[in-house]
Tab-separated table of C-alpha atoms and ligand atoms in Angstrom:
chain	number	residue	atom	x	y	z
A	16	UNK	CA	82.336	119.407	59.262
A	17	UNK	CA	82.506	115.812	59.733
A	18	UNK	CA	79.448	114.005	57.376
A	19	UNK	CA	77.679	112.721	60.322
A	20	UNK	CA	78.190	115.998	62.851
A	21	UNK	CA	74.237	116.713	64.159
A	22	UNK	CA	73.850	120.031	65.064
A	23	UNK	CA	71.852	120.626	67.965
A	24	UNK	CA	69.844	123.340	67.553
A	25	UNK	CA	68.781	126.486	69.559
A	26	UNK	CA	65.168	125.687	68.625
A	27	UNK	CA	63.087	123.788	71.370
A	28	UNK	CA	60.258	121.284	70.144
A	29	UNK	CA	58.447	119.738	72.382
A	30	UNK	CA	60.927	120.958	75.317
A	31	UNK	CA	63.959	119.315	73.463
A	32	UNK	CA	66.252	120.945	71.240
A	33	UNK	CA	65.714	119.798	67.615
A	34	UNK	CA	69.057	118.116	66.140
A	35	UNK	CA	69.579	119.061	62.406
A	36	UNK	CA	72.096	116.390	60.069
A	37	UNK	CA	74.663	118.569	58.006
A	38	UNK	CA	72.147	119.265	55.324
A	39	UNK	CA	70.013	120.961	57.795
A	40	UNK	CA	67.173	118.054	57.924
A	41	UNK	CA	65.921	117.567	61.237
A	42	UNK	CA	66.428	114.368	63.012
A	43	UNK	CA	63.633	114.452	65.633
A	44	UNK	CA	63.692	112.328	68.880
A	45	UNK	CA	61.043	109.601	69.568
A	46	UNK	CA	59.334	111.939	72.149
A	47	UNK	CA	59.182	114.810	69.563
A	48	UNK	CA	57.657	112.711	66.910
A	49	UNK	CA	55.340	111.335	69.836
A	50	UNK	CA	54.598	114.599	71.056
A	51	UNK	CA	54.032	117.107	67.992
A	52	UNK	CA	52.076	117.052	65.445
A	53	UNK	CA	53.398	115.561	62.054
A	54	UNK	CA	52.270	119.059	59.952
A	55	UNK	CA	54.664	120.996	62.385
A	56	UNK	CA	57.671	118.654	61.572
A	57	UNK	CA	56.977	118.422	58.167
A	58	UNK	CA	56.653	122.236	58.015
A	59	UNK	CA	59.978	122.668	59.680
A	60	UNK	CA	61.776	120.124	57.484
A	61	UNK	CA	60.460	122.210	54.579
A	62	UNK	CA	61.307	125.295	55.727
A	63	UNK	CA	64.807	124.532	56.674
A	64	UNK	CA	65.246	123.033	53.034
A	65	UNK	CA	65.299	126.511	51.696
A	66	UNK	CA	68.064	128.717	51.342
A	67	UNK	CA	66.317	131.377	53.472
A	68	UNK	CA	65.332	128.643	56.511
A	69	UNK	CA	68.816	127.666	56.495
A	70	UNK	CA	70.120	131.248	56.812
A	71	UNK	CA	68.203	132.025	59.602
A	72	UNK	CA	68.827	128.579	61.562
A	73	UNK	CA	72.396	129.400	61.055
A	74	UNK	CA	72.185	132.992	62.291
A	75	UNK	CA	70.210	131.535	65.409
A	76	UNK	CA	72.723	129.427	66.236
A	77	UNK	CA	75.435	131.824	65.920
A	78	UNK	CA	74.064	134.800	68.050
A	79	UNK	CA	72.588	132.967	70.940
A	80	UNK	CA	68.951	132.696	70.318
A	81	UNK	CA	67.013	130.060	72.129
A	82	UNK	CA	63.544	129.515	70.645
A	83	UNK	CA	60.703	127.864	72.413
A	84	UNK	CA	58.097	126.398	69.910
A	85	UNK	CA	54.807	125.783	71.527
A	86	UNK	CA	51.671	124.044	69.428
A	87	UNK	CA	48.424	125.388	70.590
A	88	UNK	CA	44.880	124.353	69.243
A	89	UNK	CA	43.527	127.247	70.848
A	90	UNK	CA	45.557	129.855	68.696
A	91	UNK	CA	43.663	131.968	66.646
A	92	UNK	CA	45.806	131.773	63.319
A	93	UNK	CA	48.444	129.310	62.032
A	94	UNK	CA	51.153	131.110	64.195
A	95	UNK	CA	52.230	133.959	66.047
A	96	UNK	CA	55.637	135.381	67.416
A	97	UNK	CA	55.271	137.497	70.616
A	98	UNK	CA	57.087	140.371	71.009
A	99	UNK	CA	60.064	139.962	73.612
A	100	UNK	CA	60.518	142.438	76.236
A	101	UNK	CA	62.186	145.567	75.690
A	102	UNK	CA	65.160	144.247	77.515
A	103	UNK	CA	65.744	141.324	75.235
A	104	UNK	CA	65.418	143.768	72.194
A	105	UNK	CA	67.878	146.497	74.001
A	106	UNK	CA	70.477	143.454	74.604
A	107	UNK	CA	69.987	142.229	71.062
A	108	UNK	CA	71.153	145.563	69.904
A	109	UNK	CA	73.870	146.272	72.393
A	110	UNK	CA	75.320	142.578	72.628
A	111	UNK	CA	74.259	141.025	69.401
A	112	UNK	CA	75.653	137.198	70.190
A	113	UNK	CA	74.445	137.540	74.231
A	114	UNK	CA	71.850	134.546	74.862
A	115	UNK	CA	68.514	135.414	74.103
A	116	UNK	CA	65.389	133.908	74.554
A	117	UNK	CA	62.118	134.049	72.294
A	118	UNK	CA	58.871	132.013	71.773
A	119	UNK	CA	56.601	130.927	68.686
A	120	UNK	CA	53.408	129.538	68.776
A	121	UNK	CA	51.865	127.299	66.277
A	122	UNK	CA	48.481	125.937	65.518
A	123	UNK	CA	48.792	122.716	63.574
A	124	UNK	CA	45.124	122.333	63.390
A	125	UNK	CA	44.182	125.502	62.308
A	126	UNK	CA	44.249	125.391	58.629
A	127	UNK	CA	41.735	123.155	56.855
A	128	UNK	CA	41.181	122.756	52.912
A	129	UNK	CA	37.316	123.379	52.979
A	130	UNK	CA	35.459	120.285	51.576
A	131	UNK	CA	35.197	120.301	47.855
A	132	UNK	CA	38.085	122.992	47.322
A	133	UNK	CA	41.186	122.874	45.500
A	134	UNK	CA	44.122	124.989	46.139
A	135	UNK	CA	45.168	127.447	43.474
A	136	UNK	CA	48.925	127.109	42.562
A	137	UNK	CA	51.188	129.054	44.910
A	138	UNK	CA	48.734	128.736	47.603
A	139	UNK	CA	48.640	125.818	50.914
A	140	UNK	CA	47.548	122.854	50.014
A	141	UNK	CA	47.940	120.798	53.313
A	142	UNK	CA	48.320	121.517	57.074
A	143	UNK	CA	52.182	120.798	56.392
A	144	UNK	CA	52.266	123.696	53.921
A	145	UNK	CA	50.422	125.864	56.443
A	146	UNK	CA	52.863	124.951	59.042
A	147	UNK	CA	56.174	125.535	56.503
A	148	UNK	CA	54.342	128.790	56.169
A	149	UNK	CA	54.142	129.746	59.856
A	150	UNK	CA	57.299	128.498	60.672
A	151	UNK	CA	58.727	130.495	58.189
A	152	UNK	CA	56.773	133.753	59.204
A	153	UNK	CA	57.282	133.529	62.487
A	154	UNK	CA	61.153	133.064	62.439
A	155	UNK	CA	61.437	135.782	60.173
A	156	UNK	CA	59.770	137.894	63.262
A	157	UNK	CA	62.277	136.079	65.446
A	158	UNK	CA	65.075	137.579	63.044
A	159	UNK	CA	64.269	141.273	63.300
A	160	UNK	CA	63.775	141.043	66.966
A	161	UNK	CA	67.297	139.360	67.177
A	162	UNK	CA	68.376	142.353	65.602
A	163	UNK	CA	66.852	144.792	67.998
A	164	UNK	CA	64.092	145.627	65.718
A	165	UNK	CA	60.560	145.867	67.636
A	166	UNK	CA	57.098	145.422	66.087
A	167	UNK	CA	55.605	146.682	63.622
A	168	UNK	CA	57.683	144.695	60.849
A	169	UNK	CA	54.928	143.927	58.553
A	170	UNK	CA	55.219	147.640	56.532
A	171	UNK	CA	59.161	147.342	56.536
A	172	UNK	CA	60.611	146.598	52.796
A	173	UNK	CA	63.106	144.688	54.092
A	174	UNK	CA	60.887	142.025	55.797
A	175	UNK	CA	58.507	141.711	53.168
A	176	UNK	CA	61.717	141.142	50.944
A	177	UNK	CA	62.606	138.221	52.910
A	178	UNK	CA	59.193	137.002	53.314
A	179	UNK	CA	58.503	137.052	49.520
A	180	UNK	CA	61.938	135.336	49.023
A	181	UNK	CA	61.268	132.554	51.620
A	182	UNK	CA	57.507	131.929	50.687
A	183	UNK	CA	58.696	131.728	46.708
A	184	UNK	CA	61.565	129.328	48.035
A	185	UNK	CA	58.623	127.145	49.597
A	186	UNK	CA	56.361	127.184	46.211
A	187	UNK	CA	54.160	129.425	47.913
A	188	UNK	CA	55.061	132.822	46.607
A	189	UNK	CA	51.618	134.221	46.007
A	190	UNK	CA	50.952	133.831	50.298
A	191	UNK	CA	50.812	137.377	51.715
A	192	UNK	CA	52.447	138.041	54.883
A	193	UNK	CA	51.232	141.361	56.194
A	194	UNK	CA	48.791	142.170	59.138
A	195	UNK	CA	49.020	139.396	61.678
A	196	UNK	CA	45.597	138.073	62.134
A	197	UNK	CA	45.232	138.730	58.185
A	198	UNK	CA	48.264	136.342	57.549
A	199	UNK	CA	46.351	133.587	59.183
A	200	UNK	CA	42.928	134.502	57.989
A	201	UNK	CA	43.824	135.558	54.266
A	202	UNK	CA	45.216	132.187	53.553
A	203	UNK	CA	41.917	130.587	54.258
A	204	UNK	CA	39.506	133.365	52.952
A	205	UNK	CA	41.117	132.842	49.737
A	206	UNK	CA	40.052	129.912	48.733
A	207	UNK	CA	36.113	130.711	49.053
A	208	UNK	CA	34.676	131.034	45.352
A	209	UNK	CA	37.671	128.809	44.014
A	210	UNK	CA	35.879	125.414	44.479
A	211	UNK	CA	34.824	123.390	41.916
B	330	ZN	ZN1	53.602	138.625	60.785
């Protein structure tokens, strides 16, 4: 691959595809920078820099997945990956390289470190960390959907293995990913009582 090649990914952020350089660093457009939050973009860069993030981005690219990313301040959690319809799941199993559309919702304003609290080692320390965790967690769900695997995912050993690997690569290996609601809320609850 030429050094300056840009990979136009199947990730749509601010309505436009995210382009990556050959090291999988995202190269955002002016519009994407104006229309999305810093935390969302920094979080994407962090996740894309991990070996597991790379693996998923390359997989989505190779298998015709198109993923629309929506920021929503009203989302009750840091992120969510709605289950696609049965037709998409069946198509994912029967035509693994056929075009498939998915969606993730991120809330970059959801996470706030409570005042006078300090993060534990291996936990979230900033909104960008929360978004890195959300990208990693929700794209993992998409990865399973793209293999035709419907919910629930959290109880699967293969899901938890992948989760623990990518969380550790992000330097946040103690962040759990179990129930979708708890995924968001436990992150907050864990700070209570640990403040100075
Ligand atoms: Zn989940």
